[in-house]
C-alpha positions as a Markdown table, in Angstrom:
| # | Residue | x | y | z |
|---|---|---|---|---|
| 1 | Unk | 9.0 | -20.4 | 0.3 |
| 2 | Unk | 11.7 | -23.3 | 1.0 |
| 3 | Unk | 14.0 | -20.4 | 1.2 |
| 4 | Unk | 14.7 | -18.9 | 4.7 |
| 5 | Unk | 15.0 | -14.9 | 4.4 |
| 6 | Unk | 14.5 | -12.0 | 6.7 |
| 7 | Unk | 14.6 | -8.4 | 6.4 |
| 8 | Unk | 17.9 | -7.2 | 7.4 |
| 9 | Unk | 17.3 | -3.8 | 8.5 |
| 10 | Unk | 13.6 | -4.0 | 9.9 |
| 11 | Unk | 11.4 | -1.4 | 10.9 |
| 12 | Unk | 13.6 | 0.3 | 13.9 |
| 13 | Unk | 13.2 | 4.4 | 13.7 |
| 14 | Unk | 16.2 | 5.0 | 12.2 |
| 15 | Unk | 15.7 | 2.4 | 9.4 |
| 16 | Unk | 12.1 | 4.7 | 8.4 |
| 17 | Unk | 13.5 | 7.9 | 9.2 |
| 18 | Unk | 15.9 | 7.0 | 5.9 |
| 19 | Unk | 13.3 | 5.4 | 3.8 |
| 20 | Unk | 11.0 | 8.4 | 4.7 |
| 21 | Unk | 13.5 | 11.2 | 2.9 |
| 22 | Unk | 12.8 | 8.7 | -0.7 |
| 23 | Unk | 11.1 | 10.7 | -3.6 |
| 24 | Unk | 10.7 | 9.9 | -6.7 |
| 25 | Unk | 13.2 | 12.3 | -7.8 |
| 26 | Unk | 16.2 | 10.9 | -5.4 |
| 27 | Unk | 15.1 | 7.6 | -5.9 |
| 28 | Unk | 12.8 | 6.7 | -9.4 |
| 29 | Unk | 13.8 | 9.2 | -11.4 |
| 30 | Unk | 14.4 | 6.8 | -14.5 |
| 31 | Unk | 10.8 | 5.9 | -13.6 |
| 32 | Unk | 9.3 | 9.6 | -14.0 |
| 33 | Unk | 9.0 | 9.9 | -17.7 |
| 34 | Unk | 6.2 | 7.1 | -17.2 |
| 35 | Unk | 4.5 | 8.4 | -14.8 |
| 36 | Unk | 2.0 | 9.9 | -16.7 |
| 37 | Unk | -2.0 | 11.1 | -15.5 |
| 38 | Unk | -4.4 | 8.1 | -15.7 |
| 39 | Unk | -1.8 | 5.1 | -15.1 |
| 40 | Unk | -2.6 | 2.4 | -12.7 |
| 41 | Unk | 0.3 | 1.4 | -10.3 |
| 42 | Unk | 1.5 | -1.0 | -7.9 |
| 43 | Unk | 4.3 | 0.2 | -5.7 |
| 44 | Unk | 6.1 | -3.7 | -4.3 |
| 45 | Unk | 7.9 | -3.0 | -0.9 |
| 46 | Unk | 6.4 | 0.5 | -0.4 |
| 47 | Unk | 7.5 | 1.0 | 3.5 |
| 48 | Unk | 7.0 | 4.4 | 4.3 |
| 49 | Unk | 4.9 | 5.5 | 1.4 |
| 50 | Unk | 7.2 | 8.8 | 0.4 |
| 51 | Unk | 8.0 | 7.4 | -3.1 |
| 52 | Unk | 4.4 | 5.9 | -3.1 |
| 53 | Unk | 2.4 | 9.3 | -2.5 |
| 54 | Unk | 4.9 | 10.9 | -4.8 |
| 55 | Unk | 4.0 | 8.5 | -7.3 |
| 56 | Unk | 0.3 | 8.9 | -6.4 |
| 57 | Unk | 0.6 | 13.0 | -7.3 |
| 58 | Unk | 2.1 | 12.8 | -10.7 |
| 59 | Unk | -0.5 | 10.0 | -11.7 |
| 60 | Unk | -3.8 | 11.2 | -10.6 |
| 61 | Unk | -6.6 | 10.9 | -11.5 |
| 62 | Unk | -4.8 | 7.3 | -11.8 |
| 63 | Unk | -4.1 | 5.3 | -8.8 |
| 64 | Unk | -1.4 | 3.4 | -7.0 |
| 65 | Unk | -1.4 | 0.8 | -4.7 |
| 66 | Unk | 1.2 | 0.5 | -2.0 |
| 67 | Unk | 1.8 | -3.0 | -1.0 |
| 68 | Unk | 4.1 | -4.1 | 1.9 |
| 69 | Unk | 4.9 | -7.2 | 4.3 |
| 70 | Unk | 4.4 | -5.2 | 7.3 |
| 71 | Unk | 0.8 | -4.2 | 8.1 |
| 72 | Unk | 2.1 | -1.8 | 10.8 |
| 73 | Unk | 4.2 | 0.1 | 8.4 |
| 74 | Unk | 0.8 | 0.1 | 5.5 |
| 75 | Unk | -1.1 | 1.9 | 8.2 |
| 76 | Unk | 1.3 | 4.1 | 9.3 |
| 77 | Unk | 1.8 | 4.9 | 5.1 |
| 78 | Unk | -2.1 | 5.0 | 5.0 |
| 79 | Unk | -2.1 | 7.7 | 7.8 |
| 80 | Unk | 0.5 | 10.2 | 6.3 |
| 81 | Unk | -1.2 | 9.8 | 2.8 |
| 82 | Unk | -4.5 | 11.4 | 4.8 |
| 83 | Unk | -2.7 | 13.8 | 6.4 |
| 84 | Unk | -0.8 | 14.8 | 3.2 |
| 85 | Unk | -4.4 | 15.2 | 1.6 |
| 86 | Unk | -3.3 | 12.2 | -1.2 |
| 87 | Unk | -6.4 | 10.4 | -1.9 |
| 88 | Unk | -5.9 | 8.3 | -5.2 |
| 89 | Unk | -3.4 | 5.8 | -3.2 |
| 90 | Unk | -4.4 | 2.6 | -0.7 |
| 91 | Unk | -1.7 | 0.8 | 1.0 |
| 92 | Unk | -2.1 | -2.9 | 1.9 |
| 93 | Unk | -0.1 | -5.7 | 3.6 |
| 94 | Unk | 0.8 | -8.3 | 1.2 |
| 95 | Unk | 3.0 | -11.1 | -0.2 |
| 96 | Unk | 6.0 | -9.9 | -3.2 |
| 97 | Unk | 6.0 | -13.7 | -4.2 |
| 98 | Unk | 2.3 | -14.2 | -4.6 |
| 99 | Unk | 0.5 | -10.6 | -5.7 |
| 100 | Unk | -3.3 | -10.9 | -5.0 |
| 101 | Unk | -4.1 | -8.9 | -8.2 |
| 102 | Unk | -5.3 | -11.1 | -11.6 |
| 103 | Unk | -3.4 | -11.1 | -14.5 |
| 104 | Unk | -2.2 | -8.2 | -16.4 |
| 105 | Unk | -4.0 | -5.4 | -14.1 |
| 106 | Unk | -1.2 | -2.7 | -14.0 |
| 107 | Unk | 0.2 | 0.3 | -16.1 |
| 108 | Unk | 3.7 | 0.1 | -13.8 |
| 109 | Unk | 4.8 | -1.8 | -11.2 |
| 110 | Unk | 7.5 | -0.9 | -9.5 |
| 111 | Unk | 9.9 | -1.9 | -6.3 |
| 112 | Unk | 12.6 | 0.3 | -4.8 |
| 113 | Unk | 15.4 | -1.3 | -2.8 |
| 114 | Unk | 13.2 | -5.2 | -2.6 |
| 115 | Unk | 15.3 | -7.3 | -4.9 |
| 116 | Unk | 18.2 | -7.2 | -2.7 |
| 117 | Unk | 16.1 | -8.4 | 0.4 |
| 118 | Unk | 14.5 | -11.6 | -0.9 |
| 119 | Unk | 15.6 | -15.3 | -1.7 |
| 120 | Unk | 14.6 | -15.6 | -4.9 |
| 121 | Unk | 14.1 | -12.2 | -6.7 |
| 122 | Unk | 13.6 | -13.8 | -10.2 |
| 123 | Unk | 10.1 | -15.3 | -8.6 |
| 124 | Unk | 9.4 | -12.2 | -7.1 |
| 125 | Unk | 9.8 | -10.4 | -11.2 |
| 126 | Unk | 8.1 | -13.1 | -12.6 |
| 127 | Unk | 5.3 | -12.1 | -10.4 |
| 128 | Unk | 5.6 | -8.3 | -11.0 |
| 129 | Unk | 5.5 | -9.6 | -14.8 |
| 130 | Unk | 1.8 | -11.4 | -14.2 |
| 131 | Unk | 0.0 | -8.7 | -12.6 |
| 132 | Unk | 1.5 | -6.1 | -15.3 |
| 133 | Unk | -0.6 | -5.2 | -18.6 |
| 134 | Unk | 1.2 | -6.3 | -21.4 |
| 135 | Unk | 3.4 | -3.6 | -22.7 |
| 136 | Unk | 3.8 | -2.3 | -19.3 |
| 137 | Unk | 6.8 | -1.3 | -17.4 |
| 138 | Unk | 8.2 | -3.2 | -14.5 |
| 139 | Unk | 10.9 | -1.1 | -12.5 |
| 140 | Unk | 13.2 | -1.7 | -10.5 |
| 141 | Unk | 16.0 | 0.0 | -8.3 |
| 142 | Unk | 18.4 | -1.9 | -6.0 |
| 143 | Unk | 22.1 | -0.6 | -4.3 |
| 144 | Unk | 25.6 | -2.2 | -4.8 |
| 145 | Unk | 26.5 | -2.1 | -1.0 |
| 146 | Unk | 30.0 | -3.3 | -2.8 |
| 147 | Unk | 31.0 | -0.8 | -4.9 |
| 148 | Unk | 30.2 | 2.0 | -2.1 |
| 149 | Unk | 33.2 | 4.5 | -1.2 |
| 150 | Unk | 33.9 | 6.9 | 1.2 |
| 151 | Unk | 35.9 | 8.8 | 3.0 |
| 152 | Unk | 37.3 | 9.2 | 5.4 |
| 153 | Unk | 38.9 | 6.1 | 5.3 |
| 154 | Unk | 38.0 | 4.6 | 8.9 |
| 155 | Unk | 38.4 | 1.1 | 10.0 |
| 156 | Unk | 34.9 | 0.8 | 11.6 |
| 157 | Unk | 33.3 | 1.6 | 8.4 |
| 158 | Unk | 35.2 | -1.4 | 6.8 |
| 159 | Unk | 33.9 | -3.2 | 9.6 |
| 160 | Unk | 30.3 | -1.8 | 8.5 |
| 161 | Unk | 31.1 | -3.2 | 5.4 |
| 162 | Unk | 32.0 | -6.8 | 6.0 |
| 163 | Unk | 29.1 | -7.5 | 8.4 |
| 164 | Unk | 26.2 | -5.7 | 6.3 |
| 165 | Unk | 27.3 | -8.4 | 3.9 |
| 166 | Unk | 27.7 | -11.1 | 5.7 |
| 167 | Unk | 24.5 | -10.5 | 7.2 |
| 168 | Unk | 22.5 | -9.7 | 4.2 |
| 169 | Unk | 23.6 | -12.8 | 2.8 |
| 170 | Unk | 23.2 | -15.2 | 5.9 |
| 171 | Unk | 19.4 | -13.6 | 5.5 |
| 172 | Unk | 19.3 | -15.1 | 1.8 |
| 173 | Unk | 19.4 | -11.5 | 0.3 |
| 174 | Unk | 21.9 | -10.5 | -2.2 |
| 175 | Unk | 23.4 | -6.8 | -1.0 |
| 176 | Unk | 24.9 | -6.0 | -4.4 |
| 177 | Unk | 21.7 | -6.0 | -6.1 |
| 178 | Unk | 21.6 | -3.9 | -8.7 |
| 179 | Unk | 24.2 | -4.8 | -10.6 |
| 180 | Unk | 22.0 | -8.0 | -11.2 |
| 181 | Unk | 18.6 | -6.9 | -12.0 |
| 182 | Unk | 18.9 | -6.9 | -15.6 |
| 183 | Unk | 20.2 | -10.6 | -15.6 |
| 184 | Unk | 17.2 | -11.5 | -13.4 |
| 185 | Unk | 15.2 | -9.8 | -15.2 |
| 186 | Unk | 15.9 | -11.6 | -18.0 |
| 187 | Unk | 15.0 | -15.0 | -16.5 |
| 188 | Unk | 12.3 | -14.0 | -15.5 |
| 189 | Unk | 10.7 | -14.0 | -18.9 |
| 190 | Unk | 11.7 | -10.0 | -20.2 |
| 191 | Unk | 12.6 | -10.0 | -23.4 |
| 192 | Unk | 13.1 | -6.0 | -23.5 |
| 193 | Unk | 15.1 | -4.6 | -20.7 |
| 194 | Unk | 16.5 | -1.2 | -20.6 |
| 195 | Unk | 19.2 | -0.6 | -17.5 |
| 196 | Unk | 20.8 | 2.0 | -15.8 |
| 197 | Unk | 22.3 | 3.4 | -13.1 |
| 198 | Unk | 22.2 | 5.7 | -10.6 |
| 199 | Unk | 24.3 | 7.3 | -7.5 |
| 200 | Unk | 23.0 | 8.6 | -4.1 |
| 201 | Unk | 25.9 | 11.2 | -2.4 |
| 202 | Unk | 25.6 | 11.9 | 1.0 |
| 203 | Unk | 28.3 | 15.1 | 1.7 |
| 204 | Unk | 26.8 | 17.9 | 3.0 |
| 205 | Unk | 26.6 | 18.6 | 6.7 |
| 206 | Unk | 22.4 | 17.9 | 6.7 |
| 207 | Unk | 22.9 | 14.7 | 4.5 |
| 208 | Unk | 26.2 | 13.3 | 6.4 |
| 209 | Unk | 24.2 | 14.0 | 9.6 |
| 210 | Unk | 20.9 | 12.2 | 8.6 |
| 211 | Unk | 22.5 | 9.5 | 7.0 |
| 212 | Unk | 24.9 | 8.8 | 9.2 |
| 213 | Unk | 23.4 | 9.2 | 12.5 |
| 214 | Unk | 21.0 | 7.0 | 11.4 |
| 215 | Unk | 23.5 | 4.2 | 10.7 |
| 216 | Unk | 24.8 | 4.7 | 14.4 |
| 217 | Unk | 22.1 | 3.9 | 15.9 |
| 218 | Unk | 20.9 | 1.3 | 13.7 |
| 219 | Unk | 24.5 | -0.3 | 14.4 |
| 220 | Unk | 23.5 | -0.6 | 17.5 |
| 221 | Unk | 19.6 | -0.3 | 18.4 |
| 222 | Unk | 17.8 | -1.8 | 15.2 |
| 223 | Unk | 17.0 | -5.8 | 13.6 |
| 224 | Unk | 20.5 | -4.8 | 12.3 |
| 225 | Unk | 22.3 | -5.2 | 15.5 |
| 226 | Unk | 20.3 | -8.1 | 17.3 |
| 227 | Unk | 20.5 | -9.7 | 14.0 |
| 228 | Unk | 24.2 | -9.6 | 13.2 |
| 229 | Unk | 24.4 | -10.7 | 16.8 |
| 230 | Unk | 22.1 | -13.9 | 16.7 |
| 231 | Unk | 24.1 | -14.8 | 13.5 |
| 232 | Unk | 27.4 | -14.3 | 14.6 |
| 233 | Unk | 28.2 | -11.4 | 11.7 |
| 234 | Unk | 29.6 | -9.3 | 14.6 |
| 235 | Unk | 30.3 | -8.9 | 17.9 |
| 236 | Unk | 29.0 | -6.0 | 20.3 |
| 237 | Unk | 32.2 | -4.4 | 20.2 |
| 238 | Unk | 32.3 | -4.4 | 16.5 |
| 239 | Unk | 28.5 | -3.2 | 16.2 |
| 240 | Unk | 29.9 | -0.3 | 18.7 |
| 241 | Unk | 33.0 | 0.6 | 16.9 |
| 242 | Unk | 30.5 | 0.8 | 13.6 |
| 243 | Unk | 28.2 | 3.3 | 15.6 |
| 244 | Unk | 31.6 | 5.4 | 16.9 |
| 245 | Unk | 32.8 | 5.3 | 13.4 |
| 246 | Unk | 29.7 | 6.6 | 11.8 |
| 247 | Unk | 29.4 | 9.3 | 14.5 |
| 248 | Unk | 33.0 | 10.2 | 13.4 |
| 249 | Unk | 32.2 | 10.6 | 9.7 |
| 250 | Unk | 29.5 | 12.9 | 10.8 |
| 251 | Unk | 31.4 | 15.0 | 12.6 |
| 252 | Unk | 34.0 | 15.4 | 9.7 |
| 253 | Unk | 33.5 | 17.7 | 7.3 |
| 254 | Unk | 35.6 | 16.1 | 4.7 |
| 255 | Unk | 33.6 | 13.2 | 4.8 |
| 256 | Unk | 31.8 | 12.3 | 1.6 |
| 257 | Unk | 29.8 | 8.8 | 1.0 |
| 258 | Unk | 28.3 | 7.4 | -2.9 |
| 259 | Unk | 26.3 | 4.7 | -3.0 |
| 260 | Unk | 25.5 | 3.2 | -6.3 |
| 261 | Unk | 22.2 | 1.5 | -7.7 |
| 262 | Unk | 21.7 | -0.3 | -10.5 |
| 263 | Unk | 18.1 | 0.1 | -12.3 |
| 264 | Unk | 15.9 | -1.3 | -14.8 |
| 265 | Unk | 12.6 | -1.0 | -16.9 |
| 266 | Unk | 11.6 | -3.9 | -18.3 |
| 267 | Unk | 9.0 | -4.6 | -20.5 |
| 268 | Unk | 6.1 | -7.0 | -20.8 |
C-alpha cells in the first residue's frame, strides 16, 4: 500500500469490550434476511467474533470465516467460539486489500465498521467483490462520526469530536463512512446496490455506562490517546477533559447519545 493508515482505536480493553456487545441484530440486521442455513461467509475485520459466531449460528450447517489484521485478536475470537460450543466458524489473520481466497468462493461477505479505517476502501470492495460468487451479497456497515448528537451538550465532547476526526483522518481513514459506501461501492464495479441506514442509541443507565465509560478510558489509556498525542490531534489536557466529560454524561441521566451508520448490500 503507498497509502499510510493505522487503526485508530486499536485493541486497548475498552476498544473490545465495545466491539464484544456487536450482534447481528444491533449491528447487521439489514444483513439477516440473507443469512440463511448452508451459505458460505467471510466476515472482513471480524475483531472480537460476536457478530461472527452470531453469523456462524443462523448459517449452519454453512460456514463463516472470520478474518482480521490482528492474529492476537483471531485467537482470542477462536477461543470464545470454543467456549461458546460454535463449531462451523475459523478465524484467521489476514490482509482486507489482498483476500487469500480464489475467485468467486463466497455466498456473503461482509465488514462491520472496516471501511472507515482504511486508505482506500474502494480496493478493499473491489476485493470483497472477487472472492464473492456472482450473485452474492457484499455488505457493509460503517458510522457517520459527523452527524452524531447528544446531549448534554458538554464542551469536552465537542472536543471528542474534533480530535476523533482529525485523528481518523491524519490515519488515512474516513470517520463519516457510511454515508459513502454506496458511492464506493459503485466504483468499485457494483452495478446493483441497495442502501440504508441505521441508528445505534445509547440512553439507558446500562448503555450510557458501557458506552461511555469506555470512551473515558480510551480518551485516555488506548492507541486513541498515544495516537492523538504522537500526531498532535490533542493535547493531554484535552484527552483528560474528553475522559471527565464522558464520565459526566454517564453520570447524567438526561444524557442520551445516536450514532448513525450508513449500510449497503451490494450485488455481484
Amino acid at each position: 500500500m503507498a497509502i499510510s493508515e493505522r487503526y485508530t482505536l486499536g485493541h486497548h480493553e475498552s476498544v473490545l469490550r465495545t466491539h464484544s456487545w456487536r450482534t447481528v441484530d444491533n449491528s447487521a440486521a439489514y444483513l439477516a434476511p440473507y443469512l440463511v442455513p448452508g451459505v458460505q461467509v467471510l466476515d472482513v475485520g471480524s475483531g472480537p467474533g460476536t457478530i461472527t459466531l452470531d453469523i456462524a449460528e443462523r448459517i449452519n450447517p454453512g460456514s463463516v470465516i472470520g478474518m482480521d489484521a490482528s492474529s492476537d485478536v483471531c485467537i482470542s475470537a477462536s477461543t470464545l467460539a470454543r467456549d461458546s460450543g460454535v463449531m462451523n466458524v475459523d478465524f484467521v489473520p489476514g490482509d482486507a486489500y489482498a483476500l487469500d481466497y480464489p475467485d468467486d468462493t463466497f455466498d456473503i461477505v461482509h465488514a462491520h465498521q472496516v471501511l472507515q479505517h482504511v486508505g482506500d476502501p474502494v480496493a478493499v470492495l473491489r476485493e470483497m467483490r472477487r472472492v464473492v460468487k456472482p450473485g452474492g451479497i457484499v455488505a457493509a456497515r460503517d458510522v457517520i462520526y459527523g452527524a452524531a448528537s447528544w446531549f448534554p451538550l458538554l464542551r469536552g465532547l465537542d472536543t471528542w469530536m474534533r480530535v476523533y476526526q482529525s485523528l481518523a483522518r491524519s490515519n488515512a481513514g474516513e470517520p463519516n463512512a457510511g454515508r459513502s459506501l454506496k458511492a464506493w461501492a459503485m466504483e468499485a464495479g457494483f452495478t446493483h446496490v441497495e442502501s440504508s441506514a441505521s441508528i445505534w442509541c445509547f440512553s439507558t443507565d446500562a448503555d450510557r455506562d458501557w458506552w461511555g465509560s469506555a470512551w473515558a478510558d480510551r480518551a485516555v489509556e488506548s492507541s486513541f490517546a498515544e495516537q492523538s498525542i504522537e500526531t498532535g490531534a490533542a493535547s493531554q489536557a484535552e484527552l483528560n477533559e474528553i475522559s471527565a466529560a464522558w464520565t459526566e454524561w454517564v453520570g447524567d441521566d438526561r444524557g442520551w447519545y445516536a450514532m448513525p451508520h450508513g449500510e449497503i448490500l451490494a450485488r455481484k
